[in-house]
Short mmCIF file of C-alpha atoms and ligand atoms in Angstrom, two decimals:
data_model
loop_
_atom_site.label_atom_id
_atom_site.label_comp_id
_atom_site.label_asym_id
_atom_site.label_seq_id
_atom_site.Cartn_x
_atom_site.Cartn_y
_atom_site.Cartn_z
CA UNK Y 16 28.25 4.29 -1.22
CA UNK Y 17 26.02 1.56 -1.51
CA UNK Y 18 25.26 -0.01 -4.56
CA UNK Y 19 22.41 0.74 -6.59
CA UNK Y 20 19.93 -2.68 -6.79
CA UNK Y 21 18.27 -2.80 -9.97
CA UNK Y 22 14.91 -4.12 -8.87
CA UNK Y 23 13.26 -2.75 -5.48
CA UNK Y 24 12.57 -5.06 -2.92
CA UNK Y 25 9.45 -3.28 -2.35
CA UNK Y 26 7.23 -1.04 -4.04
CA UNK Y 27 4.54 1.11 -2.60
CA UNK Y 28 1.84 2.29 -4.58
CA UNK Y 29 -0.80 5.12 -4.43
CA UNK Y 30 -3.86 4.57 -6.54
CA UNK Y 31 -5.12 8.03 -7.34
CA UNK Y 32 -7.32 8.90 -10.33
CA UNK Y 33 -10.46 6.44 -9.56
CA UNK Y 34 -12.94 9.12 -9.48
CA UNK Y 35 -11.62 11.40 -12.23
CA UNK Y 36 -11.17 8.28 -14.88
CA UNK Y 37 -15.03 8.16 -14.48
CA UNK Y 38 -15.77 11.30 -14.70
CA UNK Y 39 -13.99 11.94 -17.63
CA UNK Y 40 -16.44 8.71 -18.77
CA UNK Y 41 -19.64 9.89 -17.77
CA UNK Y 42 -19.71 6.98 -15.20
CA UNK Y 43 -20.68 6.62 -11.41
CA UNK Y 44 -17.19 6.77 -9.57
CA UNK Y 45 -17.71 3.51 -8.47
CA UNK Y 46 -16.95 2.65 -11.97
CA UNK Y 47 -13.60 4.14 -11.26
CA UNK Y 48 -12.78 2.06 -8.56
CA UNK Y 49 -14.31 -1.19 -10.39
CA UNK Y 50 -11.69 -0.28 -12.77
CA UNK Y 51 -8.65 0.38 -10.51
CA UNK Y 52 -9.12 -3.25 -9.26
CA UNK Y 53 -8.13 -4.55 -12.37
CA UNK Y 54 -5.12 -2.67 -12.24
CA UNK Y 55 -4.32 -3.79 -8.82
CA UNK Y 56 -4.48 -7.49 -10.43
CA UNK Y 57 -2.02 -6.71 -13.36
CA UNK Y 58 0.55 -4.83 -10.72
CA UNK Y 59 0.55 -7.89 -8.50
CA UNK Y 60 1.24 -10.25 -11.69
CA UNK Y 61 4.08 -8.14 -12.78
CA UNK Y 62 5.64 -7.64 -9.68
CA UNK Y 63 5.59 -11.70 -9.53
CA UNK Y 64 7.50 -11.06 -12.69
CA UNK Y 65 10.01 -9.25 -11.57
CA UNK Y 66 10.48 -11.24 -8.01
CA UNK Y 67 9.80 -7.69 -6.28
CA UNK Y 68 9.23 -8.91 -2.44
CA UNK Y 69 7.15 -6.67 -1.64
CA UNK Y 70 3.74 -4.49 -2.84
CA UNK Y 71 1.96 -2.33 -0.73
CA UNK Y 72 -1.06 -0.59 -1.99
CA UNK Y 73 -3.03 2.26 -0.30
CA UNK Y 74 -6.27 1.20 -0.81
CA UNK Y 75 -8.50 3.03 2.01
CA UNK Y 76 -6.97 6.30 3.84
CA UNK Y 77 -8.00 7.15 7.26
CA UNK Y 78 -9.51 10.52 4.74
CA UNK Y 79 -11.40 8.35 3.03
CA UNK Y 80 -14.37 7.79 5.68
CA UNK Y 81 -14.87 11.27 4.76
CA UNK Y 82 -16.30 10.13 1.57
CA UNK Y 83 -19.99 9.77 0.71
CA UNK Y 84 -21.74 6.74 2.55
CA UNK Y 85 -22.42 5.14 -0.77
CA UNK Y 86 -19.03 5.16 -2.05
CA UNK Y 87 -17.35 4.07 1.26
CA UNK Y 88 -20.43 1.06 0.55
CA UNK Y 89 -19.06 0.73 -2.74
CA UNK Y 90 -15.57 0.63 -2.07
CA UNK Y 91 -16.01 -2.36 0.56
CA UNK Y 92 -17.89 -4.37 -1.34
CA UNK Y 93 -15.86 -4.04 -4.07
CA UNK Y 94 -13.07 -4.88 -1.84
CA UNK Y 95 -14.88 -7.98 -0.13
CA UNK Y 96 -15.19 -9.16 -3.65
CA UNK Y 97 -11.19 -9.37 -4.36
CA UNK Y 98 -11.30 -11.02 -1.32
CA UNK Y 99 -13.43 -13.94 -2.38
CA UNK Y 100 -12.37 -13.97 -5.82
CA UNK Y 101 -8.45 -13.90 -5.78
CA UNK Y 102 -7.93 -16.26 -2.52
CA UNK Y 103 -7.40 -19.10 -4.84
CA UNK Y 104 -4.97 -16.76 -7.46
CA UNK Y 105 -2.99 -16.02 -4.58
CA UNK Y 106 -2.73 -19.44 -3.23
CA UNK Y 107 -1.86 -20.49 -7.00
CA UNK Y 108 0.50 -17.47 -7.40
CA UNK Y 109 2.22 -18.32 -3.99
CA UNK Y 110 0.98 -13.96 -2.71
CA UNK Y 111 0.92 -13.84 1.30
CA UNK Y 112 -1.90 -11.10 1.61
CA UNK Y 113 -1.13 -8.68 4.62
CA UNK Y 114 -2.82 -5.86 6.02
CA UNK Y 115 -1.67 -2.54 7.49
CA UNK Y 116 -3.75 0.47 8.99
CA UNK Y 117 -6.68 0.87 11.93
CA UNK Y 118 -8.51 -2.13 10.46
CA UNK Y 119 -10.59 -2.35 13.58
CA UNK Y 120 -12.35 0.49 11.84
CA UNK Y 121 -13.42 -1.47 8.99
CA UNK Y 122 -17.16 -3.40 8.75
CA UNK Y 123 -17.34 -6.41 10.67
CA UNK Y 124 -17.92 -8.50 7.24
CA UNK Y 125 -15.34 -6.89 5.51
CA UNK Y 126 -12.69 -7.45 8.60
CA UNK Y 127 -13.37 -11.52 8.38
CA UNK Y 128 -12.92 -11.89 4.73
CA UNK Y 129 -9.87 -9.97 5.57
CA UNK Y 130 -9.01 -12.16 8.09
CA UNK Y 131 -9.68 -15.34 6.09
CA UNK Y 132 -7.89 -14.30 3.43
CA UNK Y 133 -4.48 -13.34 5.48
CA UNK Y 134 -4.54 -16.53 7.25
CA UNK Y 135 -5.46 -18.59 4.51
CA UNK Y 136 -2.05 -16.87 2.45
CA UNK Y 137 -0.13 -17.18 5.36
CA UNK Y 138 2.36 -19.59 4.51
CA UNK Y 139 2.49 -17.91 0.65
CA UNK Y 140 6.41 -16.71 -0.11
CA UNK Y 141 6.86 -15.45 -3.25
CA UNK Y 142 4.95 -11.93 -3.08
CA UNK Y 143 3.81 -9.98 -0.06
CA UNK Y 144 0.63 -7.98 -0.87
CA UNK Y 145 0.13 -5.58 1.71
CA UNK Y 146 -3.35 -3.81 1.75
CA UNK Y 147 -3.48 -0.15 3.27
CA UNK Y 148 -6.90 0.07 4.71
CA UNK Y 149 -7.96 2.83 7.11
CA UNK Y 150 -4.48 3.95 7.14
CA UNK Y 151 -2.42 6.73 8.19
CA UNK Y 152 1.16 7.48 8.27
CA UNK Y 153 0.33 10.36 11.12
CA UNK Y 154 -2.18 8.36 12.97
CA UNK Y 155 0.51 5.23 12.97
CA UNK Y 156 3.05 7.16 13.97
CA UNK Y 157 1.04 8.91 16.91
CA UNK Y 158 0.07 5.33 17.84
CA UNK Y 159 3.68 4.02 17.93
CA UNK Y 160 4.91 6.92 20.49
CA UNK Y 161 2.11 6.57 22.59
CA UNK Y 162 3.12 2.25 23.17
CA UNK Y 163 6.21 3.73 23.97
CA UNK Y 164 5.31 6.30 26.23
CA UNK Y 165 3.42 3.15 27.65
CA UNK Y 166 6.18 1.40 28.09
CA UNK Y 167 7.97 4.34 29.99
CA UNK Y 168 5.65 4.93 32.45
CA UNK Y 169 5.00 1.63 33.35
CA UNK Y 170 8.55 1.56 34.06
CA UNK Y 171 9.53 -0.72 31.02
CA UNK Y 172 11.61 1.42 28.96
CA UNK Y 173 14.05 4.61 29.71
CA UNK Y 174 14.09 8.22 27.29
CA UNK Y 175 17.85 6.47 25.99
CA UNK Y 176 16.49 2.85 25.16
CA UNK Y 177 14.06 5.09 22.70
CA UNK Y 178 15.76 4.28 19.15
CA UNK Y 179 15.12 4.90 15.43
CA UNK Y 180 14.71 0.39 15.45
CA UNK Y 181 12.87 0.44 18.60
CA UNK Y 182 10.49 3.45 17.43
CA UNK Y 183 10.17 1.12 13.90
CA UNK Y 184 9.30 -2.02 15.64
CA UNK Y 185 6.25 -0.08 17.02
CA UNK Y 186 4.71 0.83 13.37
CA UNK Y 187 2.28 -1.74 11.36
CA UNK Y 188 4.78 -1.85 9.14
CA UNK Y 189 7.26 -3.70 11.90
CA UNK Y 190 7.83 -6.61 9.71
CA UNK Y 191 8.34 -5.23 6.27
CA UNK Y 192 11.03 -3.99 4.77
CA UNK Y 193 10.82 -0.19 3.41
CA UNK Y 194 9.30 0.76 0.34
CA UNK Y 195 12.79 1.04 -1.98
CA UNK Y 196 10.35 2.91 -4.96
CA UNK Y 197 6.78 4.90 -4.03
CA UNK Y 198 4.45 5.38 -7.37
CA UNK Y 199 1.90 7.47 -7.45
CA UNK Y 200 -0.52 8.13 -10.69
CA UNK Y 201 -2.73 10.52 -11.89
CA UNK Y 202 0.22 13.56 -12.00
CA UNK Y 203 -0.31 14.86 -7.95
CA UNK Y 204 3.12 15.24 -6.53
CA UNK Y 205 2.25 14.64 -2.93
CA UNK Y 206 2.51 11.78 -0.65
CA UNK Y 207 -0.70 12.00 1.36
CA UNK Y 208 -0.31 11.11 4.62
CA UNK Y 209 1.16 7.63 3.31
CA UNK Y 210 4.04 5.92 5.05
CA UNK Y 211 5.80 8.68 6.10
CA UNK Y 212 8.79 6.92 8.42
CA UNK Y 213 8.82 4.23 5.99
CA UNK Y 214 9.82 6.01 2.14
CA UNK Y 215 12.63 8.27 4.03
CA UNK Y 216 14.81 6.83 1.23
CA UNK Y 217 12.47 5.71 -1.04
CA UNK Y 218 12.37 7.08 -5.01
CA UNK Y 219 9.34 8.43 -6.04
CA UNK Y 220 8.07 8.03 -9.47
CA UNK Y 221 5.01 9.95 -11.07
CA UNK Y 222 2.61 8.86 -13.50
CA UNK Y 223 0.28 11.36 -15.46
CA UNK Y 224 -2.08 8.70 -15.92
CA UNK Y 225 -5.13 7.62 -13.72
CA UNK Y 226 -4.79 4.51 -11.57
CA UNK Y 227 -7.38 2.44 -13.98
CA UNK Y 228 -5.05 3.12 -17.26
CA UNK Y 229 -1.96 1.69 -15.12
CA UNK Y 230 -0.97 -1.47 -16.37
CA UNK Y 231 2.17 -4.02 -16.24
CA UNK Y 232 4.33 -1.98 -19.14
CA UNK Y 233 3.66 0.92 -16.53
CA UNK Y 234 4.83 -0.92 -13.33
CA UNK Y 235 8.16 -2.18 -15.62
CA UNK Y 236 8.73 1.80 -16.53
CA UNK Y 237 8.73 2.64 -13.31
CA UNK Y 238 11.26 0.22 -12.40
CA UNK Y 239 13.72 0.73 -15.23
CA UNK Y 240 13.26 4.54 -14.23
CA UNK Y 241 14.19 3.07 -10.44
CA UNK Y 242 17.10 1.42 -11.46
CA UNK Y 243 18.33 4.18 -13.55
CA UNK Y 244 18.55 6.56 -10.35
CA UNK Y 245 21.42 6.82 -8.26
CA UNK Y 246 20.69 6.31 -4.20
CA UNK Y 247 23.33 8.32 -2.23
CA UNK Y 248 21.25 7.66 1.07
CA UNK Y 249 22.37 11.19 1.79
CA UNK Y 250 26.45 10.52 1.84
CA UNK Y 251 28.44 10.90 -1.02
C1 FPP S 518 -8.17 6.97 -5.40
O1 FPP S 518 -8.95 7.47 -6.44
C2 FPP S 518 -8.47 5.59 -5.08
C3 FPP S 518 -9.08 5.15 -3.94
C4 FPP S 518 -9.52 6.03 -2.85
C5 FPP S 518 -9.36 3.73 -3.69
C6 FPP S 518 -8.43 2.74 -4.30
C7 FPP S 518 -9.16 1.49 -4.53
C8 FPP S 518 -9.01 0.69 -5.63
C9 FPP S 518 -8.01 0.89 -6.67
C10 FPP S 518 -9.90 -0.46 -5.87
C11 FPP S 518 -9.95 -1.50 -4.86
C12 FPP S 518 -8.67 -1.99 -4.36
C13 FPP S 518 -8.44 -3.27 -4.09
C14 FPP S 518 -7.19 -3.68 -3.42
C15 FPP S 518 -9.41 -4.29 -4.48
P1 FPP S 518 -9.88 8.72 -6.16
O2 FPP S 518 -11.25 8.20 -5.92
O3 FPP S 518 -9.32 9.54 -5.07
O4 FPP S 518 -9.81 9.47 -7.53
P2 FPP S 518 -9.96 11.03 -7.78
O5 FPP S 518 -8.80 11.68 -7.09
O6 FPP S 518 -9.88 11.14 -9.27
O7 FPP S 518 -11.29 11.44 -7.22
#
């Protein structure tokens, strides 16, 4: 059976709560999200704490362009402005910056800070922030069969060379280990469409709070809570 590790290598977070935190405020949603940025920053430090690997955050579903124009607006610029403001903090804090999901769908503007911002982290080892933007778990995983089906029929691959690794090396997520704990805040027990393949063995941990009252203290409970679990990885 294999041993329990007490702190994940990677945790994979979804911020829900945004709007609601607002609401419950009297503010503009917005707001919300204005908010849930902060939080973002205070996860990232305390993962740093703990020497956790990896963070991903799911920051932009492919749902999301559903939204109102002026809060998909909102949500970019407020995400363009991380992007300028904590380049240097993740230089300083030694955070590679990586992104997964159909970023090709994102604005033009927001794609090069994006862009800027990976590259200029690139050589960063001590965190790996990975930013979910336009992502799906369904749409990645529909994307990864059809590069193999690809490969088939241009003759490059056979039905039996078709492997759980080889299907893996096909996701966004090719170079990252798997989410070890999934968190999810404001009291929905669902995963939405987030990282399917990737959390098959992941522990999930719910928070009744909204995403802008999660803090540090919160991101430490949910790793004692982690370590306290048993994984069987389905054996005995
Ligand atoms: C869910 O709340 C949250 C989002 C759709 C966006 C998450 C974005 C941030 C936390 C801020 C920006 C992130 C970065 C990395 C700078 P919701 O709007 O669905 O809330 P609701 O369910 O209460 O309506």
């Amino acid at each position: 059976m294999p041993e329990t590790p007490t702190t994940p290598k990677h945790i994979a977070i979804i911020m829900d709560g945004n709007g609601r935190w607002a609401k419950e405020r009297g503010l503009p949603r917005r707001e919300g999200h204005r908010a849930g940025a902060e939080s973002v920053r205070e996860c990232v430090e305390a993962c740093k704490q703990l020497g956790i690997g990896y963070l991903t955050l799911y920051a932009f579903s492919s749902e999301n362009w559903n939204r109102p124009a002026a809060e998909i607006t909102a949500l970019m610029a407020l995400l363009e402005r991380f992007l300028d403001q904590k380049a240097d903090e993740m230089m300083k804090q030694d955070v590679r910056l990586q992104a997964i999901g159909h970023i090709e769908r994102l604005p033009e503007k927001t794609r090069k800070k994006l862009r800027t911002a990976i590259e200029r982290t690139a050589n960063n080892k001590s965190l790996t922030l990975v930013l979910a933007l336009s992502y799906g778990s369904r749409e990645e995983i529909t994307e990864a069969a059809r590069s193999l089906v690809k490969d088939a029929s241009e003759g490059r691959l056979t039905a039996a060379d078709v492997t759980k690794e080889l299907f893996a090396s096909r996701l966004y997520t090719h170079d990252i280990p798997d989410p070890d704990l999934m968190i999810r805040t404001s009291g929905e027990m669902r995963v939405s469409n987030f990282l399917l393949w990737q959390i098959s063995y992941a522990e999930l941990v719910i928070f009744k709070k909204f995403w802008p009252d999660f803090g540090q203290s919160d991101l430490f409970e949910a790793v004692e809570e982690y370590s306290r679990r048993h994984r069987r990885f389905g054996g005995l």
